Each structure stands twice: as structure tokens, then as C-alpha cells.
Amino acid sequence: MTLKETQSKILSIIKQHQTIIIHRHQRPDPDAIGSQMGLAAILKASFPDKQIYAVGKQYPGFDWLGTTDTIEDTVYEHALVIVVDTANQPRVDDDRYTKGDAMIKIDHHPNDDQFGDVMWVAPEASSTSELVFDFYTAFKDQLTCPDEAARLLYAGIVGDTGRFMYPATSPHTMQVAGQLMTFGFSASDVNQKEDEISIPLARLSAFVYDQLTILPSGAAYIKLSDEVLEPFKLGDESTSSVVPLPGRLKEVTAWAIFVESKDHTFRIRLRSKGPAINELAKRHGGGGHALASGALAHDDDEIKQVVKELDTLLLEQGE
């Protein structure tokens, strides 16, 4: 299907369902929440007779972006489920996403895990929030975008573009951001909110800079085990805010941050300023964008292997 046909199909399916439940990925970022809550706000304003829900774990640090809904299993009967900003099914927050009558996937990650009755996946887009606004603009004669939806989508774009620094920030991204800023909300307030960190995260940031290992190739890495993280008392706060930090160092070209999970495996956050690292991520049970991917290390041996592969990748690129 063409883009217009896909968008039209999505709108048609939305119109056919009285109940719509929107999911996003686990351990959300501003784009996951912004696209989810922003789409929910657009659909609520456009179809006030429908029941629209946004589900998933609520994180206090993201209360400023809205509050998720708590619903019973029975709500999924005859419902449409929309999954936003989620590349693969194991990452969907709330595993009831399969219980609806129909499913739509809207995402900007590589479409390695194809799921849903209709998929709109655009890896070239800066964010899923950008796609949601594109959906609204494609049907402005039929949809309503309230100020709150604009605020949420703007927050999502700001988050996933790294304040418009990342390569996926296109002229279209800037046009969308500019259009969103014409709505009734304070863009500067959103920017300030996304730039804020707590004192525990500030202390963790200092630790990352102090303990980061930088190899001659430009590869960098740090392991954040439970033992390391415990003194920082982060609670439910995510370590995601420290992931971009190594990229601010001119000596660093690509980096890996290993964060221990509850099962004592390590979630890997991979980032790069140039060489593609998503194939490396795929070799370790992950994937993602060329310059921003995630993977999994089962033990210290696999951590060492990932670091070796990252180092080799950069050395080969430099030849």
C-alpha cells in the first residue's frame, strides 16, 4: 500500500471501533509516551463518543506527560489495539495487546518484527510522534488536534531527536516542530522539563564521565551493575538520561552502556556518531536504528565480546 492508502486504512479501522486501546514500549521515553498520549488526545477530541485508553506502567518522572489508564481484561473485547513506537513484540508494555479484535502498528524503528493487521513503519522519521502529527495533518478535515496533543507530540520529537541534534532530524521534522509550536502550549517549558535531571541522576552522570573507558579506536563503554547503581538511590528513575553523555566527548565515536537487569543479564544501550551499530546489536539479541540500538548481554563474557566487536568495528572504519 502507498503511504496515503495505509493512513486511510488506519483511519477507517479507527472509525469502525468503539473502543481503542493504545500501547507503547516498556521503560518508555518521551517519544513512546508522547506518541501514545498525543494520539489518544487526538482521537478523544475527534471521536468523543468512543472509549480511548492509553495503557502501560506509570513512571513518576513522566507524570508531566500524562497518566496511563487502568483497565480490565474485558475492555479488550471487540477493541482496536494500536501499538506505537515499539519495534518488537517482547517490548510491548502490557502483554494484553494481543487480546483485541484488530491491531495497528505505528513505529519509526526498522520493521524487523512485523506484527499487526496494518503496519505503518517509517524508519526515516525522527520519531513516532512525528508520524502521529503527519497522520493528523493528512486528515485535518476529519481530525482535531487539541493543544495538549500538540504539547505531547512536541515533547516526543524533542526527546527522540536529542533536542534536534541527531541525524534523523530532517527538514520535515523541523517543519512539524514549528507547526506544533503554533498551538497553545509553551515549547520552552517542554524543553526545560526534558533537560532537567534529579540529583541522583546528576551524581550518576558524574560517575559515568569519571569511570567511562575510552579505547584508542574511539569506542567507549561502562558497566552499571546493581552494586554500582545502588548508592545512587534512583528508585524508578531510568538510567536512560545518561546514555547520550559519552557522545559529548570529542574522543568518543561509538559507545555501549551495560545496565544490569533484575535477572542479572545486562541491557545494552549502543550509540554511534557515524558507523552503523545495529548489526552488532542484532548479533546479541537486539536491533534498532543504525546509530541507536539496544541489545542484551547474558554475562561478563558477552560484555567483553560486545566491547571487542565495537572496538573492531571502529578500527575497521578507520582504516
mmCIF file of C-alpha atoms in Angstrom:
data_model
loop_
_atom_site.group_PDB
_atom_site.id
_atom_site.type_symbol
_atom_site.label_atom_id
_atom_site.label_comp_id
_atom_site.label_asym_id
_atom_site.label_seq_id
_atom_site.Cartn_x
_atom_site.Cartn_y
_atom_site.Cartn_z
ATOM 1 C CA MET A 1 0.000 0.000 0.000
ATOM 2 C CA THR A 2 1.073 3.579 -0.559
ATOM 3 C CA LEU A 3 1.502 5.888 2.429
ATOM 4 C CA LYS A 4 -1.855 7.540 1.739
ATOM 5 C CA GLU A 5 -3.560 4.155 1.436
ATOM 6 C CA THR A 6 -2.007 2.990 4.716
ATOM 7 C CA GLN A 7 -3.075 6.152 6.526
ATOM 8 C CA SER A 8 -6.578 5.889 5.082
ATOM 9 C CA LYS A 9 -6.811 2.253 6.157
ATOM 10 C CA ILE A 10 -5.775 3.198 9.697
ATOM 11 C CA LEU A 11 -8.400 5.934 9.886
ATOM 12 C CA SER A 12 -11.047 3.569 8.517
ATOM 13 C CA ILE A 13 -10.253 0.924 11.155
ATOM 14 C CA ILE A 14 -10.316 3.565 13.890
ATOM 15 C CA LYS A 15 -13.769 4.676 12.757
ATOM 16 C CA GLN A 16 -15.015 1.072 12.856
ATOM 17 C CA HIS A 17 -14.201 0.530 16.537
ATOM 18 C CA GLN A 18 -15.924 1.939 19.572
ATOM 19 C CA THR A 19 -13.081 1.044 21.941
ATOM 20 C CA ILE A 20 -9.431 1.855 21.182
ATOM 21 C CA ILE A 21 -6.538 0.869 23.433
ATOM 22 C CA ILE A 22 -3.090 2.351 22.776
ATOM 23 C CA HIS A 23 0.080 0.583 23.923
ATOM 24 C CA ARG A 24 3.746 1.654 23.795
ATOM 25 C CA HIS A 25 7.064 0.081 24.750
ATOM 26 C CA GLN A 26 8.371 -0.860 28.173
ATOM 27 C CA ARG A 27 10.663 1.556 30.020
ATOM 28 C CA PRO A 28 9.260 4.414 27.932
ATOM 29 C CA ASP A 29 10.961 7.573 26.736
ATOM 30 C CA PRO A 30 9.271 10.876 25.821
ATOM 31 C CA ASP A 31 8.518 9.692 22.268
ATOM 32 C CA ALA A 32 6.836 6.494 23.459
ATOM 33 C CA ILE A 33 4.639 8.422 25.869
ATOM 34 C CA GLY A 34 4.237 11.492 23.661
ATOM 35 C CA SER A 35 3.070 9.497 20.643
ATOM 36 C CA GLN A 36 0.805 7.308 22.785
ATOM 37 C CA MET A 37 -0.797 10.090 24.805
ATOM 38 C CA GLY A 38 -0.785 12.500 21.863
ATOM 39 C CA LEU A 39 -2.622 10.035 19.634
ATOM 40 C CA ALA A 40 -5.080 9.317 22.449
ATOM 41 C CA ALA A 41 -5.762 13.057 22.861
ATOM 42 C CA ILE A 42 -6.350 13.478 19.113
ATOM 43 C CA LEU A 43 -8.741 10.528 18.981
ATOM 44 C CA LYS A 44 -10.636 11.655 22.096
ATOM 45 C CA ALA A 45 -11.098 15.141 20.622
ATOM 46 C CA SER A 46 -12.037 13.781 17.198
ATOM 47 C CA PHE A 47 -14.363 10.979 18.341
ATOM 48 C CA PRO A 48 -15.849 11.965 21.722
ATOM 49 C CA ASP A 49 -18.303 9.062 21.587
ATOM 50 C CA LYS A 50 -15.507 6.455 21.545
ATOM 51 C CA GLN A 51 -13.717 4.924 24.534
ATOM 52 C CA ILE A 52 -9.995 5.696 24.199
ATOM 53 C CA TYR A 53 -7.403 4.289 26.611
ATOM 54 C CA ALA A 54 -3.606 4.593 26.944
ATOM 55 C CA VAL A 55 -2.105 1.761 28.999
ATOM 56 C CA GLY A 56 1.256 0.809 30.483
ATOM 57 C CA LYS A 57 3.276 1.217 33.666
ATOM 58 C CA GLN A 58 3.205 4.736 35.096
ATOM 59 C CA TYR A 59 6.588 6.279 35.901
ATOM 60 C CA PRO A 60 6.547 9.270 38.306
ATOM 61 C CA GLY A 61 9.260 11.005 36.295
ATOM 62 C CA PHE A 62 6.880 11.181 33.354
ATOM 63 C CA ASP A 63 3.776 12.342 35.231
ATOM 64 C CA TRP A 64 4.100 15.687 33.426
ATOM 65 C CA LEU A 65 3.254 13.884 30.174
ATOM 66 C CA GLY A 66 0.053 12.336 31.486
ATOM 67 C CA THR A 67 -1.284 9.336 33.337
ATOM 68 C CA THR A 68 -1.961 5.891 31.899
ATOM 69 C CA ASP A 69 -5.312 4.139 32.255
ATOM 70 C CA THR A 70 -6.003 1.030 34.318
ATOM 71 C CA ILE A 71 -8.497 -1.205 32.535
ATOM 72 C CA GLU A 72 -9.974 -4.690 32.958
ATOM 73 C CA ASP A 73 -9.340 -7.540 30.529
ATOM 74 C CA THR A 74 -12.955 -7.347 29.369
ATOM 75 C CA VAL A 75 -12.320 -3.924 27.803
ATOM 76 C CA TYR A 76 -10.271 -5.653 25.098
ATOM 77 C CA GLU A 77 -13.338 -7.481 23.788
ATOM 78 C CA HIS A 78 -14.067 -6.105 20.282
ATOM 79 C CA ALA A 79 -11.417 -3.388 20.824
ATOM 80 C CA LEU A 80 -8.874 -1.963 18.412
ATOM 81 C CA VAL A 81 -5.325 -2.058 19.757
ATOM 82 C CA ILE A 82 -2.761 0.448 18.453
ATOM 83 C CA VAL A 83 0.887 -0.194 19.343
ATOM 84 C CA VAL A 84 3.132 2.863 18.932
ATOM 85 C CA ASP A 85 6.913 3.312 18.972
ATOM 86 C CA THR A 86 7.614 -0.388 19.607
ATOM 87 C CA ALA A 87 9.905 -2.303 17.271
ATOM 88 C CA ASN A 88 9.298 -5.827 18.539
ATOM 89 C CA GLN A 89 6.580 -7.620 20.444
ATOM 90 C CA PRO A 90 8.560 -8.592 23.587
ATOM 91 C CA ARG A 91 8.978 -4.852 24.298
ATOM 92 C CA VAL A 92 5.248 -4.035 24.281
ATOM 93 C CA ASP A 93 4.194 -2.804 27.709
ATOM 94 C CA ASP A 94 1.191 -4.860 28.948
ATOM 95 C CA ASP A 95 1.003 -8.238 27.209
ATOM 96 C CA ARG A 96 -2.769 -7.948 26.720
ATOM 97 C CA TYR A 97 -2.084 -6.119 23.441
ATOM 98 C CA THR A 98 -2.976 -9.309 21.524
ATOM 99 C CA LYS A 99 -6.466 -9.553 23.039
ATOM 100 C CA GLY A 100 -8.232 -7.016 20.813
ATOM 101 C CA ASP A 101 -10.144 -7.661 17.603
ATOM 102 C CA ALA A 102 -7.643 -5.787 15.428
ATOM 103 C CA MET A 103 -4.152 -4.335 15.782
ATOM 104 C CA ILE A 104 -2.309 -1.426 14.181
ATOM 105 C CA LYS A 105 1.441 -0.836 14.479
ATOM 106 C CA ILE A 106 2.792 2.729 14.098
ATOM 107 C CA ASP A 107 6.552 2.986 14.505
ATOM 108 C CA HIS A 108 9.782 4.555 13.262
ATOM 109 C CA HIS A 109 12.182 1.709 14.085
ATOM 110 C CA PRO A 110 13.348 -0.834 11.472
ATOM 111 C CA ASN A 111 10.482 -3.263 10.880
ATOM 112 C CA ASP A 112 12.342 -6.441 11.865
ATOM 113 C CA ASP A 113 9.347 -7.808 13.804
ATOM 114 C CA GLN A 114 6.291 -7.404 11.621
ATOM 115 C CA PHE A 115 3.091 -7.599 13.638
ATOM 116 C CA GLY A 116 -0.385 -6.137 13.449
ATOM 117 C CA ASP A 117 -3.135 -6.172 10.842
ATOM 118 C CA VAL A 118 -1.908 -2.853 9.468
ATOM 119 C CA MET A 119 1.643 -1.562 9.860
ATOM 120 C CA TRP A 120 2.823 1.989 9.264
ATOM 121 C CA VAL A 121 6.570 1.880 9.830
ATOM 122 C CA ALA A 122 8.807 4.734 8.680
ATOM 123 C CA PRO A 123 12.431 4.294 9.856
ATOM 124 C CA GLU A 124 13.382 7.569 8.182
ATOM 125 C CA ALA A 125 11.141 9.533 10.563
ATOM 126 C CA SER A 126 12.703 11.206 13.588
ATOM 127 C CA SER A 127 10.112 9.807 15.944
ATOM 128 C CA THR A 128 6.720 8.167 16.179
ATOM 129 C CA SER A 129 5.377 11.492 17.470
ATOM 130 C CA GLU A 130 6.281 12.995 14.086
ATOM 131 C CA LEU A 131 4.266 10.243 12.384
ATOM 132 C CA VAL A 132 1.244 10.836 14.606
ATOM 133 C CA PHE A 133 1.223 14.514 13.648
ATOM 134 C CA ASP A 134 1.588 13.537 9.983
ATOM 135 C CA PHE A 135 -1.491 11.334 10.427
ATOM 136 C CA TYR A 136 -3.417 14.267 11.861
ATOM 137 C CA THR A 137 -2.359 16.631 9.066
ATOM 138 C CA ALA A 138 -3.310 14.060 6.410
ATOM 139 C CA PHE A 139 -6.900 14.172 7.690
ATOM 140 C CA LYS A 140 -7.247 17.663 9.169
ATOM 141 C CA ASP A 141 -10.772 17.823 7.769
ATOM 142 C CA GLN A 142 -11.763 14.825 9.922
ATOM 143 C CA LEU A 143 -9.485 15.012 12.969
ATOM 144 C CA THR A 144 -8.958 17.508 15.777
ATOM 145 C CA CYS A 145 -5.593 18.182 17.414
ATOM 146 C CA PRO A 146 -6.047 19.848 20.818
ATOM 147 C CA ASP A 147 -3.270 21.894 22.404
ATOM 148 C CA GLU A 148 -2.452 19.082 24.822
ATOM 149 C CA ALA A 149 -1.874 16.659 21.950
ATOM 150 C CA ALA A 150 0.467 19.174 20.322
ATOM 151 C CA ARG A 151 2.418 19.539 23.579
ATOM 152 C CA LEU A 152 2.794 15.776 23.886
ATOM 153 C CA LEU A 153 3.896 15.270 20.286
ATOM 154 C CA TYR A 154 6.385 18.136 20.525
ATOM 155 C CA ALA A 155 7.820 16.540 23.685
ATOM 156 C CA GLY A 156 8.175 13.239 21.848
ATOM 157 C CA ILE A 157 10.041 14.826 18.945
ATOM 158 C CA VAL A 158 12.353 16.800 21.249
ATOM 159 C CA GLY A 159 13.150 13.626 23.171
ATOM 160 C CA ASP A 160 13.904 11.359 20.222
ATOM 161 C CA THR A 161 15.931 13.917 18.284
ATOM 162 C CA GLY A 162 18.156 14.751 21.261
ATOM 163 C CA ARG A 163 16.979 18.388 21.129
ATOM 164 C CA PHE A 164 17.192 18.252 17.284
ATOM 165 C CA MET A 165 20.843 17.103 17.300
ATOM 166 C CA TYR A 166 20.512 13.575 15.902
ATOM 167 C CA PRO A 167 20.871 12.769 12.173
ATOM 168 C CA ALA A 168 17.224 11.673 11.854
ATOM 169 C CA THR A 169 16.233 15.322 12.379
ATOM 170 C CA SER A 170 15.086 16.202 8.860
ATOM 171 C CA PRO A 171 13.716 19.432 7.360
ATOM 172 C CA HIS A 172 10.303 17.818 7.710
ATOM 173 C CA THR A 173 10.963 17.215 11.419
ATOM 174 C CA MET A 174 11.658 20.914 11.887
ATOM 175 C CA GLN A 175 8.538 21.829 9.931
ATOM 176 C CA VAL A 176 6.426 19.568 12.146
ATOM 177 C CA ALA A 177 8.015 21.007 15.305
ATOM 178 C CA GLY A 178 7.331 24.520 14.017
ATOM 179 C CA GLN A 179 3.701 23.701 13.302
ATOM 180 C CA LEU A 180 3.284 22.169 16.762
ATOM 181 C CA MET A 181 4.714 25.321 18.347
ATOM 182 C CA THR A 182 1.810 27.322 16.909
ATOM 183 C CA PHE A 183 -0.553 25.515 19.293
ATOM 184 C CA GLY A 184 -1.368 26.756 22.778
ATOM 185 C CA PHE A 185 1.444 25.412 24.924
ATOM 186 C CA SER A 186 4.899 26.571 25.995
ATOM 187 C CA ALA A 187 7.634 24.893 23.949
ATOM 188 C CA SER A 188 10.276 26.386 26.259
ATOM 189 C CA ASP A 189 8.585 24.751 29.272
ATOM 190 C CA VAL A 190 8.734 21.386 27.491
ATOM 191 C CA ASN A 191 12.381 21.929 26.552
ATOM 192 C CA GLN A 192 13.259 22.858 30.135
ATOM 193 C CA LYS A 193 11.391 19.860 31.553
ATOM 194 C CA GLU A 194 13.208 17.451 29.249
ATOM 195 C CA ASP A 195 16.568 18.986 30.151
ATOM 196 C CA GLU A 196 16.054 18.597 33.909
ATOM 197 C CA ILE A 197 17.541 15.708 35.856
ATOM 198 C CA SER A 198 17.320 14.767 39.509
ATOM 199 C CA ILE A 199 20.229 14.994 41.946
ATOM 200 C CA PRO A 200 20.709 11.167 41.893
ATOM 201 C CA LEU A 201 20.922 11.239 38.096
ATOM 202 C CA ALA A 202 23.332 14.185 38.246
ATOM 203 C CA ARG A 203 25.581 12.157 40.538
ATOM 204 C CA LEU A 204 25.296 9.140 38.230
ATOM 205 C CA SER A 205 26.234 11.379 35.285
ATOM 206 C CA ALA A 206 29.405 12.445 37.092
ATOM 207 C CA PHE A 207 30.181 8.787 37.798
ATOM 208 C CA VAL A 208 29.728 7.859 34.120
ATOM 209 C CA TYR A 209 32.142 10.544 32.983
ATOM 210 C CA ASP A 210 34.631 9.575 35.671
ATOM 211 C CA GLN A 211 34.510 5.813 35.076
ATOM 212 C CA LEU A 212 33.930 5.645 31.309
ATOM 213 C CA THR A 213 36.563 3.576 29.499
ATOM 214 C CA ILE A 214 37.623 5.114 26.165
ATOM 215 C CA LEU A 215 39.643 2.970 23.767
ATOM 216 C CA PRO A 216 42.094 4.389 21.170
ATOM 217 C CA SER A 217 39.605 3.453 18.407
ATOM 218 C CA GLY A 218 37.006 5.857 19.817
ATOM 219 C CA ALA A 219 34.917 3.061 21.321
ATOM 220 C CA ALA A 220 33.776 3.700 24.890
ATOM 221 C CA TYR A 221 31.909 1.659 27.453
ATOM 222 C CA ILE A 222 30.792 1.443 31.081
ATOM 223 C CA LYS A 223 29.086 -1.296 33.094
ATOM 224 C CA LEU A 224 26.374 -0.192 35.521
ATOM 225 C CA SER A 225 25.758 -3.182 37.767
ATOM 226 C CA ASP A 226 23.244 -3.282 40.608
ATOM 227 C CA GLU A 227 26.148 -2.879 43.007
ATOM 228 C CA VAL A 228 27.286 0.260 41.204
ATOM 229 C CA LEU A 229 23.801 1.752 40.914
ATOM 230 C CA GLU A 230 22.602 1.027 44.455
ATOM 231 C CA PRO A 231 24.306 4.028 46.145
ATOM 232 C CA PHE A 232 22.654 6.445 43.724
ATOM 233 C CA LYS A 233 19.159 5.535 45.024
ATOM 234 C CA LEU A 234 17.457 6.045 41.664
ATOM 235 C CA GLY A 235 14.268 4.189 42.576
ATOM 236 C CA ASP A 236 12.022 4.005 39.497
ATOM 237 C CA GLU A 237 14.130 6.541 37.596
ATOM 238 C CA SER A 238 15.570 5.212 34.377
ATOM 239 C CA THR A 239 19.259 5.385 33.535
ATOM 240 C CA SER A 240 18.285 6.467 30.013
ATOM 241 C CA SER A 241 19.260 10.093 30.656
ATOM 242 C CA VAL A 242 22.939 9.142 30.949
ATOM 243 C CA VAL A 243 23.016 7.238 27.650
ATOM 244 C CA PRO A 244 23.842 10.295 25.458
ATOM 245 C CA LEU A 245 26.607 11.555 27.770
ATOM 246 C CA PRO A 246 29.621 9.777 26.195
ATOM 247 C CA GLY A 247 28.672 11.260 22.833
ATOM 248 C CA ARG A 248 29.500 14.725 24.113
ATOM 249 C CA LEU A 249 33.159 13.767 24.346
ATOM 250 C CA LYS A 250 35.075 14.510 21.149
ATOM 251 C CA GLU A 251 37.271 11.455 21.705
ATOM 252 C CA VAL A 252 34.246 9.098 21.589
ATOM 253 C CA THR A 253 32.831 7.822 18.283
ATOM 254 C CA ALA A 254 30.585 4.974 19.479
ATOM 255 C CA TRP A 255 29.737 3.656 22.896
ATOM 256 C CA ALA A 256 27.995 0.948 24.888
ATOM 257 C CA ILE A 257 26.368 1.277 28.289
ATOM 258 C CA PHE A 258 25.642 -2.013 30.065
ATOM 259 C CA VAL A 259 22.861 -1.815 32.672
ATOM 260 C CA GLU A 260 22.118 -4.808 34.893
ATOM 261 C CA SER A 261 18.546 -6.148 34.827
ATOM 262 C CA LYS A 262 16.627 -7.949 37.568
ATOM 263 C CA ASP A 263 17.624 -11.340 36.139
ATOM 264 C CA HIS A 264 21.303 -10.237 36.241
ATOM 265 C CA THR A 265 21.643 -10.056 32.481
ATOM 266 C CA PHE A 266 22.706 -6.699 31.060
ATOM 267 C CA ARG A 267 20.661 -4.432 28.848
ATOM 268 C CA ILE A 268 22.991 -2.835 26.290
ATOM 269 C CA ARG A 269 22.476 0.712 25.040
ATOM 270 C CA LEU A 270 24.503 1.226 21.871
ATOM 271 C CA ARG A 271 25.030 4.634 20.273
ATOM 272 C CA SER A 272 27.236 5.937 17.469
ATOM 273 C CA LYS A 273 28.163 9.211 15.802
ATOM 274 C CA GLY A 274 28.778 7.548 12.462
ATOM 275 C CA PRO A 275 29.436 3.806 11.962
ATOM 276 C CA ALA A 276 26.238 1.739 11.996
ATOM 277 C CA ILE A 277 25.930 -0.378 15.137
ATOM 278 C CA ASN A 278 22.543 -2.069 14.600
ATOM 279 C CA GLU A 279 24.070 -5.200 13.023
ATOM 280 C CA LEU A 280 26.254 -5.586 16.099
ATOM 281 C CA ALA A 281 23.112 -5.267 18.207
ATOM 282 C CA LYS A 282 21.353 -7.970 16.172
ATOM 283 C CA ARG A 283 24.178 -10.407 16.908
ATOM 284 C CA HIS A 284 23.362 -10.008 20.584
ATOM 285 C CA GLY A 285 19.589 -10.386 20.559
ATOM 286 C CA GLY A 286 18.738 -6.788 19.785
ATOM 287 C CA GLY A 287 18.460 -4.273 16.991
ATOM 288 C CA GLY A 288 17.288 -0.769 16.291
ATOM 289 C CA HIS A 289 18.431 2.240 14.321
ATOM 290 C CA ALA A 290 21.798 2.450 12.578
ATOM 291 C CA LEU A 291 23.110 4.897 15.175
ATOM 292 C CA ALA A 292 20.958 3.977 18.196
ATOM 293 C CA SER A 293 20.317 0.365 19.095
ATOM 294 C CA GLY A 294 19.794 -1.947 22.028
ATOM 295 C CA ALA A 295 20.887 -5.497 22.773
ATOM 296 C CA LEU A 296 21.390 -7.997 25.591
ATOM 297 C CA ALA A 297 24.488 -9.434 27.266
ATOM 298 C CA HIS A 298 23.951 -12.552 29.352
ATOM 299 C CA ASP A 299 27.193 -12.326 31.345
ATOM 300 C CA ASP A 300 30.583 -10.642 31.642
ATOM 301 C CA ASP A 301 31.993 -12.743 28.812
ATOM 302 C CA GLU A 302 29.372 -11.413 26.423
ATOM 303 C CA ILE A 303 30.014 -7.861 27.651
ATOM 304 C CA LYS A 304 33.682 -8.316 26.744
ATOM 305 C CA GLN A 305 32.671 -9.708 23.354
ATOM 306 C CA VAL A 306 30.428 -6.720 22.589
ATOM 307 C CA VAL A 307 33.205 -4.297 23.537
ATOM 308 C CA LYS A 308 35.652 -6.217 21.313
ATOM 309 C CA GLU A 309 33.217 -6.120 18.372
ATOM 310 C CA LEU A 310 32.584 -2.406 18.845
ATOM 311 C CA ASP A 311 36.308 -1.721 19.011
ATOM 312 C CA THR A 312 36.936 -3.817 15.875
ATOM 313 C CA LEU A 313 34.129 -2.064 14.020
ATOM 314 C CA LEU A 314 35.651 1.348 14.668
ATOM 315 C CA LEU A 315 39.172 0.201 13.845
ATOM 316 C CA GLU A 316 37.960 -1.198 10.508
ATOM 317 C CA GLN A 317 36.116 2.048 9.782
ATOM 318 C CA GLY A 318 39.304 3.996 10.438
ATOM 319 C CA GLU A 319 41.434 2.000 8.011
#
